[in-house]
Tab-separated table of C-alpha atoms in Angstrom:
chain	number	residue	atom	x	y	z
A	23	MET	CA	-64.302	119.674	-8.081
A	24	SER	CA	-67.776	120.713	-9.199
A	25	GLN	CA	-69.040	120.235	-12.743
A	26	ILE	CA	-69.081	123.970	-13.353
A	27	PHE	CA	-66.583	123.800	-16.226
A	28	ARG	CA	-68.095	120.825	-18.034
A	29	ASN	CA	-68.322	121.746	-21.752
A	30	LYS	CA	-67.524	125.379	-20.999
A	31	LYS	CA	-65.560	126.974	-23.820
A	32	VAL	CA	-62.230	128.485	-22.766
A	33	TYR	CA	-60.030	130.739	-24.883
A	34	ILE	CA	-56.556	131.916	-23.832
A	35	LEU	CA	-54.756	134.697	-25.690
A	36	THR	CA	-51.013	134.712	-25.007
A	37	LEU	CA	-48.787	137.762	-25.302
A	38	GLY	CA	-45.048	137.903	-24.762
A	39	CYS	CA	-42.411	135.285	-24.121
A	40	LYS	CA	-42.015	131.521	-24.282
A	41	VAL	CA	-42.578	131.294	-20.527
A	42	ASN	CA	-46.018	132.839	-20.996
A	43	GLN	CA	-46.751	130.406	-23.819
A	44	TYR	CA	-45.810	127.467	-21.606
A	45	GLU	CA	-48.005	128.756	-18.782
A	46	SER	CA	-50.950	129.268	-21.140
A	47	ASP	CA	-50.600	125.704	-22.424
A	48	ALA	CA	-50.537	124.450	-18.831
A	49	MET	CA	-53.665	126.454	-17.974
A	50	TYR	CA	-55.443	124.971	-20.986
A	51	GLU	CA	-54.610	121.471	-19.752
A	52	ALA	CA	-55.972	122.292	-16.289
A	53	PHE	CA	-59.255	123.491	-17.789
A	54	PHE	CA	-59.535	120.454	-20.050
A	55	ALA	CA	-58.991	118.212	-17.025
A	56	ALA	CA	-61.917	120.045	-15.358
A	57	GLY	CA	-64.199	119.281	-18.314
A	58	ALA	CA	-63.793	122.434	-20.401
A	59	VAL	CA	-63.243	122.545	-24.166
A	60	LYS	CA	-61.360	124.999	-26.336
A	61	GLY	CA	-63.277	127.974	-27.681
A	62	GLN	CA	-62.573	131.016	-29.837
A	63	GLU	CA	-62.350	134.614	-28.732
A	64	ASN	CA	-65.833	135.444	-30.034
A	65	ASP	CA	-67.709	132.451	-28.585
A	66	ALA	CA	-65.843	131.340	-25.443
A	67	ASP	CA	-67.577	131.339	-22.076
A	68	ILE	CA	-64.253	132.266	-20.472
A	69	CYS	CA	-61.653	134.480	-22.204
A	70	ILE	CA	-58.250	134.720	-20.539
A	71	ILE	CA	-55.488	137.031	-21.671
A	72	ASN	CA	-52.004	136.133	-20.445
A	73	THR	CA	-50.453	139.594	-20.536
A	74	CYS	CA	-46.921	140.876	-21.050
A	75	SER	CA	-45.189	143.930	-19.586
A	76	VAL	CA	-41.675	143.770	-21.000
A	77	THR	CA	-42.149	147.111	-22.812
A	78	ASN	CA	-44.582	150.013	-22.858
A	79	ILE	CA	-45.804	148.657	-26.181
A	80	ALA	CA	-46.534	145.313	-24.499
A	81	ASP	CA	-48.527	147.125	-21.803
A	82	ARG	CA	-50.530	148.958	-24.434
A	83	LYS	CA	-51.153	145.794	-26.411
A	84	SER	CA	-52.343	144.042	-23.239
A	85	ARG	CA	-54.877	146.808	-22.656
A	86	GLN	CA	-55.946	146.791	-26.299
A	87	MET	CA	-56.469	143.030	-26.320
A	88	LEU	CA	-58.598	143.215	-23.173
A	89	SER	CA	-60.765	145.866	-24.820
A	90	ARG	CA	-61.022	143.805	-27.999
A	91	LEU	CA	-62.080	140.683	-26.122
A	92	ARG	CA	-64.690	142.696	-24.232
A	93	LYS	CA	-66.052	144.075	-27.511
A	94	GLU	CA	-65.993	140.806	-29.485
A	95	ASN	CA	-67.353	138.652	-26.682
A	96	PRO	CA	-69.526	140.828	-24.414
A	97	GLU	CA	-71.176	137.779	-22.803
A	98	GLY	CA	-67.894	136.049	-21.937
A	99	LEU	CA	-66.104	136.172	-18.605
A	100	ILE	CA	-62.954	138.259	-19.196
A	101	VAL	CA	-59.936	137.291	-17.078
A	102	ALA	CA	-56.547	139.043	-17.082
A	103	THR	CA	-53.390	137.412	-15.772
A	104	GLY	CA	-49.644	137.693	-16.291
A	105	CYS	CA	-46.949	140.325	-16.019
A	106	TYR	CA	-48.978	143.416	-16.930
A	107	VAL	CA	-51.512	142.474	-14.259
A	108	GLN	CA	-48.716	142.014	-11.720
A	109	ALA	CA	-47.111	145.349	-12.625
A	110	VAL	CA	-50.373	147.252	-12.290
A	111	ALA	CA	-51.190	145.453	-9.026
A	112	ASN	CA	-47.747	146.357	-7.671
A	113	ARG	CA	-48.651	150.013	-8.260
A	114	GLN	CA	-52.011	149.415	-6.541
A	115	GLU	CA	-53.848	150.380	-9.741
A	116	ALA	CA	-55.560	147.043	-10.420
A	117	ASP	CA	-58.976	148.706	-10.702
A	118	ARG	CA	-57.790	150.201	-14.012
A	119	ILE	CA	-57.746	146.790	-15.709
A	120	ASP	CA	-60.863	146.123	-17.790
A	121	ALA	CA	-61.490	142.530	-16.679
A	122	ASP	CA	-64.035	140.658	-14.588
A	123	LEU	CA	-61.230	138.980	-12.647
A	124	ILE	CA	-57.503	139.588	-12.405
A	125	ILE	CA	-54.972	136.938	-11.382
A	126	GLY	CA	-51.303	137.693	-10.830
A	127	ASN	CA	-48.168	135.719	-11.479
A	128	ASN	CA	-47.566	132.676	-9.281
A	129	ARG	CA	-51.346	132.092	-9.154
A	130	LYS	CA	-51.844	130.718	-12.662
A	131	ARG	CA	-51.543	127.210	-11.255
A	132	ASP	CA	-54.740	127.905	-9.300
A	133	MET	CA	-56.613	129.507	-12.207
A	134	VAL	CA	-59.321	126.817	-12.327
A	135	GLN	CA	-60.021	126.981	-8.595
A	136	LEU	CA	-60.062	130.794	-8.558
A	137	LEU	CA	-62.493	130.948	-11.473
A	138	GLU	CA	-64.687	128.265	-9.928
A	139	ALA	CA	-65.017	130.366	-6.768
A	140	HIS	CA	-65.815	133.445	-8.850
A	141	LEU	CA	-68.465	131.624	-10.919
A	142	LEU	CA	-70.073	130.268	-7.739
A	143	GLY	CA	-70.324	133.801	-6.357
A	144	GLN	CA	-67.756	133.182	-3.654
A	145	PRO	CA	-65.154	135.809	-2.703
A	146	VAL	CA	-61.855	135.391	-4.547
A	147	THR	CA	-58.903	136.063	-2.281
A	148	GLU	CA	-55.139	135.858	-2.783
A	149	ASN	CA	-55.546	136.237	-6.523
A	150	ILE	CA	-52.544	138.588	-6.381
A	151	VAL	CA	-49.504	137.709	-4.277
A	152	ASP	CA	-46.468	139.748	-3.241
A	153	ILE	CA	-44.271	138.237	-5.914
A	154	ALA	CA	-41.056	139.684	-4.465
A	155	SER	CA	-41.425	137.721	-1.227
A	156	ASP	CA	-42.896	134.505	-2.647
A	157	PRO	CA	-40.141	131.838	-2.731
A	158	GLU	CA	-42.268	129.071	-4.259
A	159	PHE	CA	-41.829	127.885	-7.844
A	160	GLU	CA	-45.234	127.710	-9.492
A	161	ASP	CA	-45.131	124.083	-10.603
A	162	LEU	CA	-47.357	124.080	-13.667
A	163	ARG	CA	-47.368	120.992	-15.888
A	164	ILE	CA	-47.834	120.137	-19.562
A	165	ARG	CA	-48.340	116.513	-20.508
A	166	MET	CA	-49.731	116.699	-24.035
A	167	PRO	CA	-49.116	119.974	-25.926
A	168	GLU	CA	-51.294	120.788	-28.917
A	169	THR	CA	-48.298	120.501	-31.238
A	170	HIS	CA	-46.709	117.150	-30.511
A	171	THR	CA	-43.444	117.978	-32.269
A	172	ARG	CA	-41.963	120.591	-29.939
A	173	SER	CA	-42.797	121.646	-26.395
A	174	TYR	CA	-41.574	124.385	-24.116
A	175	LEU	CA	-40.550	123.286	-20.635
A	176	LYS	CA	-40.325	125.983	-17.974
A	177	ILE	CA	-37.736	124.987	-15.381
A	178	GLN	CA	-36.915	128.380	-13.838
A	179	ASP	CA	-38.693	131.592	-12.868
A	180	GLY	CA	-37.730	135.018	-11.555
A	181	CYS	CA	-34.648	137.194	-11.930
A	182	ASN	CA	-32.162	138.821	-9.543
A	183	SER	CA	-30.211	140.820	-12.138
A	184	PHE	CA	-32.094	144.145	-12.101
A	185	CYS	CA	-30.882	145.429	-15.450
A	186	THR	CA	-31.628	149.139	-15.492
A	187	TYR	CA	-34.167	148.884	-18.343
A	188	CYS	CA	-36.102	145.875	-17.071
A	189	ILE	CA	-39.327	145.562	-15.069
A	190	ILE	CA	-39.289	141.751	-15.021
A	191	PRO	CA	-37.728	141.219	-11.549
A	192	TYR	CA	-40.600	143.264	-10.113
A	193	VAL	CA	-43.328	141.227	-11.831
A	194	ARG	CA	-41.711	137.768	-11.728
A	195	GLY	CA	-39.974	137.917	-8.343
A	196	ARG	CA	-36.673	136.370	-7.264
A	197	ILE	CA	-35.072	133.335	-8.892
A	198	ARG	CA	-36.529	129.928	-8.102
A	199	ASN	CA	-36.294	126.528	-9.784
A	200	LYS	CA	-38.597	123.702	-10.720
A	201	PRO	CA	-37.695	120.617	-8.619
A	202	ILE	CA	-35.691	118.071	-10.594
A	203	LEU	CA	-38.161	115.233	-9.953
A	204	SER	CA	-40.975	117.397	-11.313
A	205	ILE	CA	-38.847	118.244	-14.350
A	206	LEU	CA	-38.112	114.604	-15.126
A	207	ASP	CA	-41.726	113.538	-14.545
A	208	GLU	CA	-42.937	116.188	-16.991
A	209	VAL	CA	-40.263	115.309	-19.560
A	210	SER	CA	-41.258	111.631	-19.373
A	211	ALA	CA	-44.930	112.513	-19.867
A	212	LEU	CA	-44.113	114.744	-22.828
A	213	ALA	CA	-41.987	112.013	-24.400
A	214	ALA	CA	-44.826	109.517	-23.914
A	215	SER	CA	-47.218	111.905	-25.691
A	216	GLY	CA	-44.915	111.947	-28.720
A	217	VAL	CA	-42.938	115.169	-28.227
A	218	LYS	CA	-39.616	114.955	-30.060
A	219	GLU	CA	-38.058	118.282	-29.114
A	220	LEU	CA	-37.900	120.201	-25.821
A	221	VAL	CA	-37.115	123.881	-25.454
A	222	LEU	CA	-35.898	124.577	-21.918
A	223	THR	CA	-37.031	127.999	-20.851
A	224	GLY	CA	-37.204	130.339	-17.882
A	225	ILE	CA	-37.196	134.017	-17.036
A	226	ASN	CA	-33.429	133.798	-16.428
A	227	LEU	CA	-32.548	130.245	-17.415
A	228	SER	CA	-28.835	130.726	-16.729
A	229	SER	CA	-29.505	131.405	-13.043
A	230	PHE	CA	-30.774	127.847	-12.445
A	231	GLY	CA	-27.507	126.906	-10.743
A	232	ASP	CA	-27.448	129.984	-8.507
A	233	ILE	CA	-29.650	128.237	-5.948
A	234	GLY	CA	-29.938	124.575	-5.010
A	235	ASP	CA	-27.513	121.750	-5.608
A	236	LEU	CA	-27.907	121.310	-9.366
A	237	SER	CA	-26.515	123.395	-12.200
A	238	LEU	CA	-28.225	123.956	-15.532
A	239	ALA	CA	-25.738	121.514	-17.081
A	240	ASP	CA	-26.736	118.893	-14.484
A	241	VAL	CA	-30.394	119.275	-15.425
A	242	VAL	CA	-29.694	119.028	-19.153
A	243	CYS	CA	-27.689	115.841	-18.558
A	244	ARG	CA	-30.565	114.305	-16.591
A	245	ILE	CA	-33.134	115.251	-19.267
A	246	HIS	CA	-30.852	113.806	-21.926
A	247	GLU	CA	-31.281	110.362	-20.348
A	248	VAL	CA	-35.077	110.332	-20.868
A	249	PRO	CA	-36.014	108.015	-23.785
A	250	GLY	CA	-38.099	109.457	-26.594
A	251	ILE	CA	-36.859	113.036	-26.508
A	252	GLN	CA	-34.562	113.478	-29.511
A	253	ARG	CA	-33.700	117.167	-29.347
A	254	ILE	CA	-33.025	119.515	-26.447
A	255	ARG	CA	-32.891	123.208	-27.223
A	256	LEU	CA	-31.783	125.790	-24.668
A	257	GLY	CA	-33.644	129.057	-24.271
A	258	SER	CA	-32.083	132.484	-23.836
A	259	LEU	CA	-28.750	132.341	-21.991
A	260	GLU	CA	-26.612	134.893	-20.210
A	261	PRO	CA	-23.244	134.837	-22.044
A	262	ARG	CA	-21.136	134.104	-18.975
A	263	ILE	CA	-22.675	130.673	-18.426
A	264	LEU	CA	-21.007	129.465	-21.635
A	265	THR	CA	-17.752	128.399	-20.020
A	266	ASP	CA	-15.362	125.700	-21.200
A	267	ASP	CA	-16.721	123.409	-18.493
A	268	PHE	CA	-20.360	123.983	-19.514
A	269	LEU	CA	-19.657	123.440	-23.201
A	270	ASN	CA	-17.451	120.408	-22.520
A	271	ARG	CA	-20.524	118.788	-20.968
A	272	MET	CA	-23.003	119.963	-23.603
A	273	VAL	CA	-20.965	118.846	-26.610
A	274	GLN	CA	-20.991	115.276	-25.279
A	275	LEU	CA	-24.812	115.238	-25.384
A	276	PRO	CA	-25.934	114.546	-28.973
A	277	LYS	CA	-29.522	115.578	-28.258
A	278	VAL	CA	-28.467	119.152	-27.386
A	279	CYS	CA	-28.946	121.378	-30.424
A	280	PRO	CA	-26.024	123.552	-31.583
A	281	HIS	CA	-28.251	126.616	-31.234
A	282	PHE	CA	-27.488	129.202	-28.555
A	283	HIS	CA	-29.504	132.350	-27.947
A	284	LEU	CA	-27.264	134.896	-26.230
A	285	SER	CA	-28.852	137.691	-24.252
A	286	LEU	CA	-26.376	140.390	-25.366
A	287	GLN	CA	-28.579	143.547	-25.503
A	288	SER	CA	-25.747	145.767	-26.824
A	289	GLY	CA	-22.349	145.601	-28.459
A	290	CYS	CA	-20.869	148.645	-26.756
A	291	ASP	CA	-19.145	148.564	-23.360
A	292	THR	CA	-20.366	151.969	-22.165
A	293	VAL	CA	-23.982	151.105	-23.020
A	294	LEU	CA	-23.654	147.681	-21.368
A	295	LYS	CA	-22.418	149.391	-18.203
A	296	ARG	CA	-25.412	151.764	-18.148
A	297	MET	CA	-27.668	148.731	-18.651
A	298	ASN	CA	-26.044	147.001	-15.648
A	299	ARG	CA	-24.995	144.070	-17.842
A	300	HIS	CA	-21.995	142.316	-16.308
A	301	TYR	CA	-19.780	141.525	-19.281
A	302	SER	CA	-17.754	143.348	-21.902
A	303	VAL	CA	-17.638	143.208	-25.687
A	304	ALA	CA	-14.266	141.449	-25.439
A	305	GLU	CA	-15.857	138.749	-23.269
A	306	ILE	CA	-18.702	138.338	-25.773
A	307	GLN	CA	-16.218	137.825	-28.593
A	308	THR	CA	-14.333	135.257	-26.513
A	309	ILE	CA	-17.563	133.376	-25.781
A	310	VAL	CA	-18.614	133.384	-29.441
A	311	ASP	CA	-15.171	132.100	-30.448
A	312	ARG	CA	-15.445	129.409	-27.775
A	313	LEU	CA	-18.841	128.254	-29.070
A	314	ARG	CA	-17.425	127.981	-32.579
A	315	ARG	CA	-14.483	125.985	-31.247
A	316	PHE	CA	-16.793	123.428	-29.630
A	317	TYR	CA	-19.422	123.265	-32.388
A	318	ASP	CA	-19.359	123.337	-36.172
A	319	ARG	CA	-21.174	126.483	-37.280
A	320	PRO	CA	-23.459	126.782	-34.242
A	321	ALA	CA	-26.551	128.913	-34.742
A	322	LEU	CA	-25.910	131.981	-32.585
A	323	THR	CA	-28.838	134.313	-32.091
A	324	SER	CA	-29.361	137.284	-29.811
A	325	ASP	CA	-31.531	140.101	-28.472
A	326	ILE	CA	-30.376	143.670	-29.103
A	327	ILE	CA	-31.808	146.898	-27.671
A	328	VAL	CA	-31.107	150.083	-29.632
A	329	GLY	CA	-31.664	153.670	-28.581
A	330	PHE	CA	-30.882	153.096	-24.897
A	331	PRO	CA	-30.817	156.389	-22.960
A	332	GLY	CA	-27.693	158.355	-23.831
A	333	GLU	CA	-26.729	156.073	-26.731
A	334	THR	CA	-24.657	158.307	-28.994
A	335	GLU	CA	-24.163	157.779	-32.698
A	336	GLU	CA	-20.619	156.634	-31.921
A	337	GLU	CA	-21.906	154.070	-29.382
A	338	PHE	CA	-24.428	152.746	-31.879
A	339	GLU	CA	-21.723	152.457	-34.532
A	340	THR	CA	-19.645	150.467	-32.024
A	341	THR	CA	-22.590	148.097	-31.507
A	342	TYR	CA	-23.055	147.809	-35.265
A	343	ARG	CA	-19.383	146.950	-35.839
A	344	THR	CA	-19.450	144.445	-32.958
A	345	LEU	CA	-22.482	142.646	-34.361
A	346	GLU	CA	-21.019	142.726	-37.844
A	347	ALA	CA	-17.851	141.046	-36.530
A	348	LEU	CA	-19.749	138.440	-34.469
A	349	GLU	CA	-21.604	137.212	-37.584
A	350	LEU	CA	-24.645	135.971	-35.698
A	351	TYR	CA	-27.315	133.892	-37.396
A	352	GLU	CA	-30.224	136.016	-36.252
A	353	MET	CA	-30.895	139.091	-34.118
A	354	HIS	CA	-34.130	140.145	-32.441
A	355	VAL	CA	-33.804	143.926	-32.518
A	356	PHE	CA	-35.928	146.126	-30.260
A	357	PRO	CA	-36.079	149.895	-29.769
A	358	TYR	CA	-35.585	150.840	-26.124
A	359	SER	CA	-38.924	151.193	-24.339
A	360	ARG	CA	-39.229	153.241	-21.151
A	361	ARG	CA	-40.576	151.323	-18.176
A	362	LYS	CA	-41.952	153.203	-15.192
A	363	GLY	CA	-40.185	152.083	-12.014
A	364	THR	CA	-36.851	151.236	-13.665
A	365	VAL	CA	-33.556	153.104	-13.347
A	366	ALA	CA	-33.316	153.730	-17.098
A	367	ASP	CA	-36.667	155.521	-17.095
A	368	ARG	CA	-35.060	158.245	-14.965
A	369	MET	CA	-31.879	158.534	-17.041
A	370	ASP	CA	-31.061	161.623	-19.062
A	371	GLY	CA	-30.630	161.395	-22.815
A	372	GLN	CA	-33.896	159.711	-23.817
A	373	LEU	CA	-33.769	159.344	-27.597
A	374	SER	CA	-36.489	160.183	-30.095
A	375	GLU	CA	-38.553	157.433	-31.690
A	376	ALA	CA	-37.255	158.533	-35.095
A	377	VAL	CA	-33.632	157.943	-34.079
A	378	LYS	CA	-34.481	154.549	-32.585
A	379	LYS	CA	-36.444	153.548	-35.674
A	380	GLU	CA	-33.532	154.350	-37.982
A	381	ARG	CA	-31.087	152.360	-35.846
A	382	VAL	CA	-33.449	149.391	-35.751
A	383	ARG	CA	-33.698	149.562	-39.534
A	384	ARG	CA	-29.922	149.416	-39.959
A	385	LEU	CA	-29.528	146.415	-37.670
A	386	LEU	CA	-32.396	144.575	-39.344
A	387	GLU	CA	-30.662	145.028	-42.698
A	388	LEU	CA	-27.480	143.597	-41.179
A	389	LYS	CA	-29.478	140.696	-39.741
A	390	GLU	CA	-30.931	139.817	-43.142
A	391	ARG	CA	-27.488	139.724	-44.751
A	392	GLN	CA	-26.025	137.601	-41.964
A	393	MET	CA	-28.973	135.184	-41.949
A	394	ALA	CA	-28.649	134.667	-45.693
A	395	ALA	CA	-24.897	134.063	-45.440
A	396	TYR	CA	-25.280	131.598	-42.573
A	397	GLU	CA	-28.018	129.580	-44.262
A	398	ALA	CA	-26.064	129.571	-47.533
A	399	SER	CA	-23.129	127.935	-45.717
A	400	PHE	CA	-25.221	124.740	-45.547
A	401	ASP	CA	-26.243	124.684	-49.218
A	402	GLY	CA	-25.875	121.217	-50.687
A	403	GLU	CA	-25.339	119.547	-47.317
A	404	PRO	CA	-27.755	116.972	-45.840
A	405	LYS	CA	-30.107	118.551	-43.305
A	406	ASN	CA	-32.028	116.670	-40.631
A	407	VAL	CA	-35.464	118.296	-40.410
A	408	LEU	CA	-38.151	117.683	-37.809
A	409	ILE	CA	-41.349	117.979	-39.864
A	410	GLU	CA	-43.831	120.147	-37.951
A	411	GLU	CA	-46.587	121.024	-40.408
A	412	ILE	CA	-47.819	120.944	-43.994
A	413	VAL	CA	-48.112	124.358	-45.650
A	414	GLN	CA	-49.004	125.781	-49.037
A	415	VAL	CA	-46.069	127.368	-50.914
A	416	ASN	CA	-46.453	128.682	-54.468
A	417	GLY	CA	-49.562	126.606	-55.009
A	418	SER	CA	-48.065	123.335	-53.775
A	419	ARG	CA	-48.203	121.645	-50.387
A	420	VAL	CA	-44.827	121.090	-48.725
A	421	TYR	CA	-43.511	119.716	-45.457
A	422	ARG	CA	-42.140	122.438	-43.169
A	423	GLY	CA	-39.833	122.054	-40.194
A	424	HIS	CA	-36.571	123.076	-38.564
A	425	THR	CA	-33.069	121.687	-38.442
A	426	GLU	CA	-31.215	121.261	-35.161
A	427	ARG	CA	-29.781	124.757	-35.796
A	428	TYR	CA	-33.344	126.083	-36.140
A	429	ILE	CA	-33.056	126.788	-39.840
A	430	LEU	CA	-36.537	126.728	-41.378
A	431	VAL	CA	-36.764	124.252	-44.269
A	432	ASP	CA	-39.539	123.436	-46.734
A	433	ILE	CA	-39.426	119.956	-48.312
A	434	PRO	CA	-41.472	119.147	-51.431
A	435	TYR	CA	-43.378	115.941	-50.707
A	436	GLN	CA	-42.099	114.449	-53.969
A	437	GLU	CA	-38.547	114.646	-52.597
A	438	LEU	CA	-39.494	112.061	-49.969
A	439	GLY	CA	-41.126	109.793	-52.545
A	440	ASP	CA	-44.689	110.668	-51.537
A	441	THR	CA	-47.523	111.027	-54.042
A	442	LYS	CA	-49.088	113.724	-51.861
A	443	ALA	CA	-48.357	115.580	-48.655
A	444	ASP	CA	-49.000	112.970	-45.971
A	445	PRO	CA	-50.030	114.168	-42.446
A	446	ALA	CA	-48.429	110.990	-41.078
A	447	ARG	CA	-45.059	112.608	-41.837
A	448	ILE	CA	-45.655	115.290	-39.205
A	449	ASN	CA	-43.523	114.737	-36.087
A	450	THR	CA	-41.014	112.610	-37.979
A	451	PHE	CA	-37.490	113.412	-39.137
A	452	ALA	CA	-36.467	113.693	-42.771
A	453	ILE	CA	-33.108	114.198	-44.449
A	454	THR	CA	-33.020	116.777	-47.222
A	455	THR	CA	-30.439	118.809	-49.086
């Protein structure tokens, strides 16, 4: 490779999900390997925005961030990549993106080479691929994340579910998996760099076992054998993967955190059917009960969409009562966002923003009560905290980190017998009550 990137400043702005964050971290590593250094949005030679397209709001934010980067760094090379780019390219409207170069999904691995060609004045071809017909897993790698405590690890990409509200299968393509040897090589490198906790992630992590010879449980078992990694956290899961067999295997792995993020979306059967979600409220309750049978007070979190087309007040009340009964630790609540090209966009009964806002408000109030009750259930008990940073709270510096259930904890440095907050404590475990 040429020396074109030596000492060039690169800045990557990441929007959206954990998969995007992983891919941005991997792109940073590729640029550093080529001689680049990290810059800021107002001084970087190359500004990359890793866009999101999960909602209309995400689309708008992607456009706004591109405009902001152009304004704040007029001399920088502006590059757009990610799901918004792929969605616009699919509609053959790529010329509407305000960027010097656009690069679609499944080409982020080649970001350095594509930009090198562009900077040398060479034609850039195949910067956008037909994601729907591309069967290859884009094998990006992270070996030394900026935060050495926790690292995302993308092991799966794509989705075959085609929920009626979702654009993601069109911008991420069909399901495909990271090869197991590549997974284990990356895990070993991350452990060697000091990472203590892994978060396994993917566009549809639960579908890992739908192709190939290995199931998601098989992969977790293999990762569990790697020395150095002390916690394994699973990303968002489809509820139906949480069978007795799956949990029988997970509960025997002490590194696996008792924290399960369930992709529920609604707590009403008629809404779930319109969403093309393949489970019922009764099944969700059975799965939640099963998790609590296998684990002591597991942290159960979820995504919920309110204001889906046709959602009546009675249907929303059903969702509210379901979520109240499930007693989840945390809910990420989103108002339904219309996505051009999806089935739900063409459905009758689109609700007003005012109605959606009020329903979001009610569920957020429920979330706050349930979070407080769940966290209070551990009052006075020893908590094992992975210290991640030192922060200022009420005029005093404290250690901050998470328990295995992802409860955020602040520890006064005096509690650990320190005379001051010691950076050497970061990336270590501490027991606190």
